[in-house]
GROMACS .gro file of C-alpha atoms in nm:
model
  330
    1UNK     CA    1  -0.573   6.857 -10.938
    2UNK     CA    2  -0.771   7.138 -10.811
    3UNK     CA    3  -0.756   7.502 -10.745
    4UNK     CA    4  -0.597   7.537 -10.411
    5UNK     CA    5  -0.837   7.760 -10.164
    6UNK     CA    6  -0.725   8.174 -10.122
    7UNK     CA    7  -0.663   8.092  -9.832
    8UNK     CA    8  -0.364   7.909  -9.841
    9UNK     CA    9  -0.289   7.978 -10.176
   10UNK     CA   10  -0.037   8.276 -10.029
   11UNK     CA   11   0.157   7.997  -9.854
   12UNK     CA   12   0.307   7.791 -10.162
   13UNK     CA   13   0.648   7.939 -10.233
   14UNK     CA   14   0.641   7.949 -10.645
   15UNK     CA   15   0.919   7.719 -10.633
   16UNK     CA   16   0.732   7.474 -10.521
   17UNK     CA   17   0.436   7.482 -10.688
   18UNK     CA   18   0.668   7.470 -11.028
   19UNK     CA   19   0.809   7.177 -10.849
   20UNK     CA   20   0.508   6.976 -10.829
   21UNK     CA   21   0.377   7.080 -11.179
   22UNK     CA   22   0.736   6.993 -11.354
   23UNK     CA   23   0.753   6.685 -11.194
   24UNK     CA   24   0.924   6.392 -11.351
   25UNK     CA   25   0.874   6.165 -11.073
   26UNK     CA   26   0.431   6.052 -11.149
   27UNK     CA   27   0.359   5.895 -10.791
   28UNK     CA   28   0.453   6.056 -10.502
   29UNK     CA   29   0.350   5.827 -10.136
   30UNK     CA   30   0.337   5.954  -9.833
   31UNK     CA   31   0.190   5.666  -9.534
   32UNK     CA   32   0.087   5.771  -9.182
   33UNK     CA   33   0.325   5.568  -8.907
   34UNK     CA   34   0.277   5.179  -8.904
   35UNK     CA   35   0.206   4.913  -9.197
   36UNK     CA   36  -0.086   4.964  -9.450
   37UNK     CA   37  -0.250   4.707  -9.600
   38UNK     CA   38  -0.446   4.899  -9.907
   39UNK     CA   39  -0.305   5.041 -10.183
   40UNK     CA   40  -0.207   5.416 -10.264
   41UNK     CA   41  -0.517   5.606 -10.287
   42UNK     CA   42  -0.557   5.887 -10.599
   43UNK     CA   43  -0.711   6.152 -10.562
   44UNK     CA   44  -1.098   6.047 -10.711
   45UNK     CA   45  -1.054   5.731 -10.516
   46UNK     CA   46  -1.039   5.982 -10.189
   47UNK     CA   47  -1.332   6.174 -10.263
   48UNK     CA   48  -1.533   5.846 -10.319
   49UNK     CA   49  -1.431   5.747  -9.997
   50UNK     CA   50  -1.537   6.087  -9.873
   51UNK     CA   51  -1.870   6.086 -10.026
   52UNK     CA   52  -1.964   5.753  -9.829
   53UNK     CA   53  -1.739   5.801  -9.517
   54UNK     CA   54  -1.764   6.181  -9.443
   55UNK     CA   55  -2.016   6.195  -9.105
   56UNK     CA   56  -2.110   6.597  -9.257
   57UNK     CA   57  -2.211   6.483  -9.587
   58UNK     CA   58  -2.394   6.161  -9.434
   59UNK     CA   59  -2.610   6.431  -9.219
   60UNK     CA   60  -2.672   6.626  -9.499
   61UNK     CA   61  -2.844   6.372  -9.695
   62UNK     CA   62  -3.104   6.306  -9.456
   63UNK     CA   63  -3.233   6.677  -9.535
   64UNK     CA   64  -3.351   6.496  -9.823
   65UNK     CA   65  -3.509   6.276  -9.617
   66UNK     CA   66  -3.687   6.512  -9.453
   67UNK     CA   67  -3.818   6.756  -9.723
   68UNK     CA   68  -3.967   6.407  -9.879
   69UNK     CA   69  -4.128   6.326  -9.560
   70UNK     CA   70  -4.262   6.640  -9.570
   71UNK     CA   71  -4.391   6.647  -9.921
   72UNK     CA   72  -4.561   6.320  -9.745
   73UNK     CA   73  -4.768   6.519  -9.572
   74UNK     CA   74  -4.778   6.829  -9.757
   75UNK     CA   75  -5.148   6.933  -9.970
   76UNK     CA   76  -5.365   6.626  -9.751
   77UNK     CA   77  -5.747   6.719  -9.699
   78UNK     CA   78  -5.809   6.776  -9.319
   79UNK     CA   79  -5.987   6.522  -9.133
   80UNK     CA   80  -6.330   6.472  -9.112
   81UNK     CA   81  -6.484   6.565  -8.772
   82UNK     CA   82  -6.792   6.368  -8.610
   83UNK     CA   83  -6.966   6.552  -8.384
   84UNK     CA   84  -7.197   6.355  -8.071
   85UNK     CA   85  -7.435   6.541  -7.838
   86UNK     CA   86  -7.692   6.436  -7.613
   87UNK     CA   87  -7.945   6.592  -7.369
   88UNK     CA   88  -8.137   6.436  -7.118
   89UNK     CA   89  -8.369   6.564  -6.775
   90UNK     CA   90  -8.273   6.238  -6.599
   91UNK     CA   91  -8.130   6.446  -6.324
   92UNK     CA   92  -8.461   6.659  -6.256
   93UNK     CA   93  -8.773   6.587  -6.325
   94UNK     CA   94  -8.712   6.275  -6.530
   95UNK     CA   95  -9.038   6.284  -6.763
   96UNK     CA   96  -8.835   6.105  -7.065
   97UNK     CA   97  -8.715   6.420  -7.257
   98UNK     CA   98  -8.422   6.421  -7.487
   99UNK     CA   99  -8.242   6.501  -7.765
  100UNK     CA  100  -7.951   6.346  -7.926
  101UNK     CA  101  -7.760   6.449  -8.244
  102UNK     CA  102  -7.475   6.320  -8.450
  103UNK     CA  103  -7.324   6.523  -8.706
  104UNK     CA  104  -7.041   6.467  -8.970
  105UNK     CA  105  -6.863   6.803  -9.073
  106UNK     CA  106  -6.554   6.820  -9.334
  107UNK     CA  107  -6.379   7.121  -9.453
  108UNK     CA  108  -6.313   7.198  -9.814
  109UNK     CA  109  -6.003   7.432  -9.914
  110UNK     CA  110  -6.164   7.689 -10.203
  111UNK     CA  111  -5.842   7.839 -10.307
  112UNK     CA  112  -5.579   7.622 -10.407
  113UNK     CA  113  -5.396   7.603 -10.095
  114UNK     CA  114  -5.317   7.202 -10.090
  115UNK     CA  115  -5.147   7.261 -10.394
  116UNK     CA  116  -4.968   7.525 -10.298
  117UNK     CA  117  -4.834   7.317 -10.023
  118UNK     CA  118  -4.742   7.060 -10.197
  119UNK     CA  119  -4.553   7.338 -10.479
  120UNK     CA  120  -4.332   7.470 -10.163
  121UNK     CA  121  -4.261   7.070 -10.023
  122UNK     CA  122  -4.149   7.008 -10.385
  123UNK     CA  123  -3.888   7.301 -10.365
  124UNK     CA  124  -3.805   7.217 -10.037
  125UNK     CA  125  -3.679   6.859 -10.174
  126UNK     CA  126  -3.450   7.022 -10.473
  127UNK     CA  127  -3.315   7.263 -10.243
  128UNK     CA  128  -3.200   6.993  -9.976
  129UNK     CA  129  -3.085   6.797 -10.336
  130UNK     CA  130  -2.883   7.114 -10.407
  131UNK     CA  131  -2.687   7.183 -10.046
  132UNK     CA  132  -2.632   6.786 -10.079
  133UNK     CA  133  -2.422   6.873 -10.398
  134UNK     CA  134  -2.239   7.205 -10.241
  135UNK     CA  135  -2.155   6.986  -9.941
  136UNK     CA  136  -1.998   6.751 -10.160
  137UNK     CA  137  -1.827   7.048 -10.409
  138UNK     CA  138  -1.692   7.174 -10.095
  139UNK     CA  139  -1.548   6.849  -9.946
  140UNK     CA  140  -1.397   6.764 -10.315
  141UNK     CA  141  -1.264   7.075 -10.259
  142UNK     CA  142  -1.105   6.996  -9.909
  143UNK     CA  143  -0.970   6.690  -9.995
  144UNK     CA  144  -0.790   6.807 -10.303
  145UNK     CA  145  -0.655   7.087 -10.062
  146UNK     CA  146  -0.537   6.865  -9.850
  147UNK     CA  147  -0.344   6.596 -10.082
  148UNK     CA  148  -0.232   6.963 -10.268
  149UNK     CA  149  -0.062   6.994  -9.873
  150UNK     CA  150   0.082   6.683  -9.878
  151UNK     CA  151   0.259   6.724 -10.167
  152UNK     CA  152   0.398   7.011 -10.082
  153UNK     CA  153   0.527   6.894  -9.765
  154UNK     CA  154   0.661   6.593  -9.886
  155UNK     CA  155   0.843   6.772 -10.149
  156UNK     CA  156   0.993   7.024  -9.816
  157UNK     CA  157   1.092   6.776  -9.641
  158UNK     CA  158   1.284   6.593  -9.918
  159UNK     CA  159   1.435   6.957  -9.948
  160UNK     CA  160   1.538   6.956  -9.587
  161UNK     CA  161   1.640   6.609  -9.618
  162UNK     CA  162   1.924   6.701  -9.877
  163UNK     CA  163   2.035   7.029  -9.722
  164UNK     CA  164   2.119   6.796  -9.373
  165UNK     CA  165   2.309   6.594  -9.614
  166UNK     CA  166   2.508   6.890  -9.729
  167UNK     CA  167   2.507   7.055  -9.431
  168UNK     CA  168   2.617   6.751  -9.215
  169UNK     CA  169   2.935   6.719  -9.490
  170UNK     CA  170   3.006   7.132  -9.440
  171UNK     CA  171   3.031   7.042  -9.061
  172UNK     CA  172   3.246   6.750  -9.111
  173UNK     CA  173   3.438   6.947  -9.359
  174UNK     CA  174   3.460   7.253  -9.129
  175UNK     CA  175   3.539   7.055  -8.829
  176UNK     CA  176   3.845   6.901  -9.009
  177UNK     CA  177   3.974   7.230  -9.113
  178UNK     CA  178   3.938   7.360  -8.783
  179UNK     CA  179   4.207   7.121  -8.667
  180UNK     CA  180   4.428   7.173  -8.927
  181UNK     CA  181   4.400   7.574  -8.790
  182UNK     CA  182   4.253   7.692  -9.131
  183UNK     CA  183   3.889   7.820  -9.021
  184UNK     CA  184   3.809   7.988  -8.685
  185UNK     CA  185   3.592   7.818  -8.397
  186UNK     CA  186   3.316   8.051  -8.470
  187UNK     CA  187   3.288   7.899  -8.872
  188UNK     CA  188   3.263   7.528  -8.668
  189UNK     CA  189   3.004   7.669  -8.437
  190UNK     CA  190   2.806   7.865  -8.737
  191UNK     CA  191   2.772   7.530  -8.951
  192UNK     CA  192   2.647   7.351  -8.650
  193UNK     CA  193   2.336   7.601  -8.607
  194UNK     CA  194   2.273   7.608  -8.983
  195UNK     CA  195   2.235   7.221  -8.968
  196UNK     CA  196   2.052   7.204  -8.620
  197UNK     CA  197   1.838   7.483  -8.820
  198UNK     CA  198   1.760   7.259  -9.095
  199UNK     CA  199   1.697   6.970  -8.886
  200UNK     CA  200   1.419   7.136  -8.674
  201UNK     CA  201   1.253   7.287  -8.996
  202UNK     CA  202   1.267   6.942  -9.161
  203UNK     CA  203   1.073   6.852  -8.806
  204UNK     CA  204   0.837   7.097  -8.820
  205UNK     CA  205   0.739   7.001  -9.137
  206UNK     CA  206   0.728   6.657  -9.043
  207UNK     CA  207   0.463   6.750  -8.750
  208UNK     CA  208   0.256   6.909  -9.008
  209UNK     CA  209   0.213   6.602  -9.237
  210UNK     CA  210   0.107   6.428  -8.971
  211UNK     CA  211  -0.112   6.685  -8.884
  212UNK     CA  212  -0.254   6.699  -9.266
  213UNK     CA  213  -0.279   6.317  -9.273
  214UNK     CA  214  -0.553   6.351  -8.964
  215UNK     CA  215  -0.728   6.616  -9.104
  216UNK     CA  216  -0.765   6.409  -9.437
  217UNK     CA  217  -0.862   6.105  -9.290
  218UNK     CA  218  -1.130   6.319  -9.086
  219UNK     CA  219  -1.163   6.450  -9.414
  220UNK     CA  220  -1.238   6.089  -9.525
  221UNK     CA  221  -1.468   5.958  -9.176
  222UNK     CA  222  -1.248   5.734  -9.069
  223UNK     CA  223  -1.004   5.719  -8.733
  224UNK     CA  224  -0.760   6.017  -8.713
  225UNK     CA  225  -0.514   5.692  -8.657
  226UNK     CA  226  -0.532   5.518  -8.939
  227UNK     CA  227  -0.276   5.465  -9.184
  228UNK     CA  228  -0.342   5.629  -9.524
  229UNK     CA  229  -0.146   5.580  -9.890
  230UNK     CA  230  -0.178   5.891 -10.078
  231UNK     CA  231  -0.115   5.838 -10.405
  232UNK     CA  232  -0.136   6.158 -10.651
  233UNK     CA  233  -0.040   6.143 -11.044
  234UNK     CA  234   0.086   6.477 -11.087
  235UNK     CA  235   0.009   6.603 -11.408
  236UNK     CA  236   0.071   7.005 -11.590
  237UNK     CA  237  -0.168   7.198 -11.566
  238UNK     CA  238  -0.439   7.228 -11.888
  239UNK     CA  239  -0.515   7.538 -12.053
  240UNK     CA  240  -0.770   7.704 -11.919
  241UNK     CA  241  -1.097   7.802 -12.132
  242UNK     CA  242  -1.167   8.128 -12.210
  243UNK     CA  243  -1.338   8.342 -11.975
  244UNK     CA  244  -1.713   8.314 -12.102
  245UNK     CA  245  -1.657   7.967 -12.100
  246UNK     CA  246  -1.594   7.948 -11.773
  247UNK     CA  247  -1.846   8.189 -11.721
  248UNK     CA  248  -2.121   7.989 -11.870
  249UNK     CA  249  -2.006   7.689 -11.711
  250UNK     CA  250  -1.993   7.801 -11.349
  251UNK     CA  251  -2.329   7.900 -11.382
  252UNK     CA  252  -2.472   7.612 -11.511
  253UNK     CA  253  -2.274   7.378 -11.270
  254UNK     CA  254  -2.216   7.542 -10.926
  255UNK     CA  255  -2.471   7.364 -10.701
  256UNK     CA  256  -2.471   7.727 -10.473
  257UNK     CA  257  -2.567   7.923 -10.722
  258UNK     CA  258  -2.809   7.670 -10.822
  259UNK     CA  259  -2.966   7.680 -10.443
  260UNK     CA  260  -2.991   8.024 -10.428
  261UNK     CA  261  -3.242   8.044 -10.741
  262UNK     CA  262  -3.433   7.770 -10.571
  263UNK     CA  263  -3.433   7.972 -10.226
  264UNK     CA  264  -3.589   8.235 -10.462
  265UNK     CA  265  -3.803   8.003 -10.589
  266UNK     CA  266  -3.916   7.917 -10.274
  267UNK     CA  267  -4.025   8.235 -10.199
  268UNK     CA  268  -4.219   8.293 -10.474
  269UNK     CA  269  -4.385   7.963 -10.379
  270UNK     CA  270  -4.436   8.065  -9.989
  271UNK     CA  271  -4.590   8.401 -10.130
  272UNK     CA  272  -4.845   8.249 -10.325
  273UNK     CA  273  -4.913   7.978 -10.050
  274UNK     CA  274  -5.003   8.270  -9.819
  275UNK     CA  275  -5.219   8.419 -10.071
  276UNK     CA  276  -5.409   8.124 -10.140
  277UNK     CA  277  -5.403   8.118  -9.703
  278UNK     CA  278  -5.609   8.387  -9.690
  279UNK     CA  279  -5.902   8.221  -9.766
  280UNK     CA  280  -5.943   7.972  -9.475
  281UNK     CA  281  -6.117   7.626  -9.517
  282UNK     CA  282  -6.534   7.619  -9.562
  283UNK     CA  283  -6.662   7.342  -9.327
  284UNK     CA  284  -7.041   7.162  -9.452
  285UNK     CA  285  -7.133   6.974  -9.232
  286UNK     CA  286  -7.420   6.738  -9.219
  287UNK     CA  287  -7.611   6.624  -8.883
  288UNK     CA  288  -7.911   6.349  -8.808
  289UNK     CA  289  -8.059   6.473  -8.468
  290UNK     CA  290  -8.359   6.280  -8.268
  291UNK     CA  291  -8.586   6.420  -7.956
  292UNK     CA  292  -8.853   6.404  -7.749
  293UNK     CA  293  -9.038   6.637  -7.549
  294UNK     CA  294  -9.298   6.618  -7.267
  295UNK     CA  295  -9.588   6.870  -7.215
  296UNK     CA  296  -9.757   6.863  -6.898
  297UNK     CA  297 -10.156   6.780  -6.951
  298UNK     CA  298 -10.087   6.658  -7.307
  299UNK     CA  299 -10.130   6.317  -7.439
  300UNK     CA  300  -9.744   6.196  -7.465
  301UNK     CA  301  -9.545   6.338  -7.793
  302UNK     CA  302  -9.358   6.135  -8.052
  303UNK     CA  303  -9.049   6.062  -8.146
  304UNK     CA  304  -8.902   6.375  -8.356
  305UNK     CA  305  -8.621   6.336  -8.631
  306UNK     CA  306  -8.482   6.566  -8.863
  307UNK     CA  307  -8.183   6.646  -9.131
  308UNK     CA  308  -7.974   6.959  -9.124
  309UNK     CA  309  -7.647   7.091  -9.345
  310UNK     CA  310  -7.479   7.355  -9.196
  311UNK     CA  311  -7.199   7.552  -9.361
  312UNK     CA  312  -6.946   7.785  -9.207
  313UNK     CA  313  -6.754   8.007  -9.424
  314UNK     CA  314  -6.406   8.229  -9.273
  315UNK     CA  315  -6.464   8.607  -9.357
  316UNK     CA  316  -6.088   8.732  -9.382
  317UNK     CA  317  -6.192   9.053  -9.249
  318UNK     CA  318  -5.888   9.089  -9.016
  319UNK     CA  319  -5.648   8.885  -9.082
  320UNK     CA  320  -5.576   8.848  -9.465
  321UNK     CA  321  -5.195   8.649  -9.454
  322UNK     CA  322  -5.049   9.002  -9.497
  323UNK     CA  323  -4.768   8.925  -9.322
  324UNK     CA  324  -4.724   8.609  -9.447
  325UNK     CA  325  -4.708   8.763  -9.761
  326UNK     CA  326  -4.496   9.041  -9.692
  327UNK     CA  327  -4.219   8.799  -9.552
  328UNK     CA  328  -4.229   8.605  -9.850
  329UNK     CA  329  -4.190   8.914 -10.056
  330UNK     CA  330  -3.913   9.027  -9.815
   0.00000   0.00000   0.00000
């Protein structure tokens, strides 16, 4: 069993808490209205449930998804570029001058930034990996909550259950004395409230298991309807560790605390990206261009052809990622 939440911690009378720890009875069942077909679920057969059934936890997973999808596309070259022009005086004077070109161009990163890409899609994917795992801490966490409820309740309304037996005797008893002249009309009427009192608690608490049972089975993603077997082994309590134990082992297991280094992490990662950002992509490019031109008076020219490289290089005069970097720091 798990730590109930602070939350409703305040609400367990001590009594029962002892109760449910001191326990003799090992299997306490509590079934939604109408027949059930399966067998008393414990508690780790509940969150197994949860962890396939829960709608929340299903849409956290594809996070995952999606941070690998991105990693897909994370650090890739950009795409070449082929460049077509053509010139002709067809329109005007139409003496058979042209010029055509055709040029191939491709740009080269020069300062690491594909792999810095790639660093924060890698993150990305453990940090989805981690909120998985705190989604699922936190629903273990639910579910033992609830069942922790259930018990509780159950063990109220037994409670109930006996006082109406005692109290239903005490108004018997009272009524019969009443007759015989030994107890006043008032001690008749007084039992009577203390048992309709009882009976309307025992209600109450009634309305909330039924209550609980819906949560849990939303709990579980399945229809607030359905009929549910809880079946809980209670068990004492073990000694706790000490405290540096617990210490140590919080931080080494609590999937928050593990997300919030890798949000850190990500930073770090998102400030170097920008860094390496603030040199922008060189582009070479390499064209084949072919023209001809007509002189008036002048025997007819050739055919000319020629070979160029061209290379364009970003000057971060202006723009230099500061703020980029500045968030990242941030």
């Amino acid at each position: 069993m798990s730590c109930l939440s602070k939350d409703w911690c305040p609400a367990v009378c001590p009594w029962a808490r002892a109760a449910m720890l001191a326990a003799s009875v090992s299997t306490i069942a509590i079934a939604a209205p109408g027949p059930s077909a399966t067998a008393p679920l414990d508690l780790p057969h509940l969150i197994a449930i949860a962890n396939t059934g829960n709608k929340d936890l299903q849409a956290a997973c594809y996070a995952i998804d999606t941070a690998r999808a991105r990693l897909l596309g994370a650090g890739l070259r950009a795409n070449p570029r082929l460049d077509v022009s053509a010139r002709s005086d067809f329109l005007f004077r139409n003496e058979g001058e042209y010029a055509t070109t055709i040029g191939l161009s491709q740009q080269f990163p020069i300062s690491g930034r594909l792999l810095r890409e790639k660093d924060v899609a890698r993150v990305d994917i453990a940090l989805a990996e981690a909120e998985v795992q705190e989604a699922a801490r936190r629903l273990a966490n639910d579910i033992a909550v609830a069942v922790d409820r259930l018990i509780v309740l159950d063990r109220q309304i037994q409670a109930r259950a006996a006082l109406i037996a005692i109290d239903e005797q005490l108004v018997k008893t009272t009524r019969s004395r009443f007759k015989a002249a030994e107890v006043s009309e008032l001690d008749v009427n007084t039992a009577q409230l203390d048992l309709q009192r009882v009976v309307q608690e025992r209600s109450l608490l009634q309305s909330q298991q039924q209550a609980q049972l819906v949560t849990l089975n939303t709990l579980l993603g399945r229809a607030s309807a359905s009929a549910l077997d809880v079946d809980v082994s209670v068990t004492p309590a073990d000694a706790l560790h000490p405290l540096e134990q617990l210490q140590r082992q919080a931080i080494e297991s609590r999937p928050d605390l593990h997300s919030a280094l890798l949000t850190s992490d990500r930073a770090e990662a998102e400030m170097r990206l920008a860094k390496a950002s603030r040199w922008e992509d060189w582009t070479v490019g390499l064209e084949l261009s072919q023209d001809k031109q007509v002189v008036t008076g002048a025997p007819p020219q050739g055919v000319n052809r020629a070979i160029g490289v061209t290379l364009s290089i970003p000057l971060p005069l202006y723009n230099k990622g500061q703020g980029l970097i500045a968030a990242a720091q941030a």
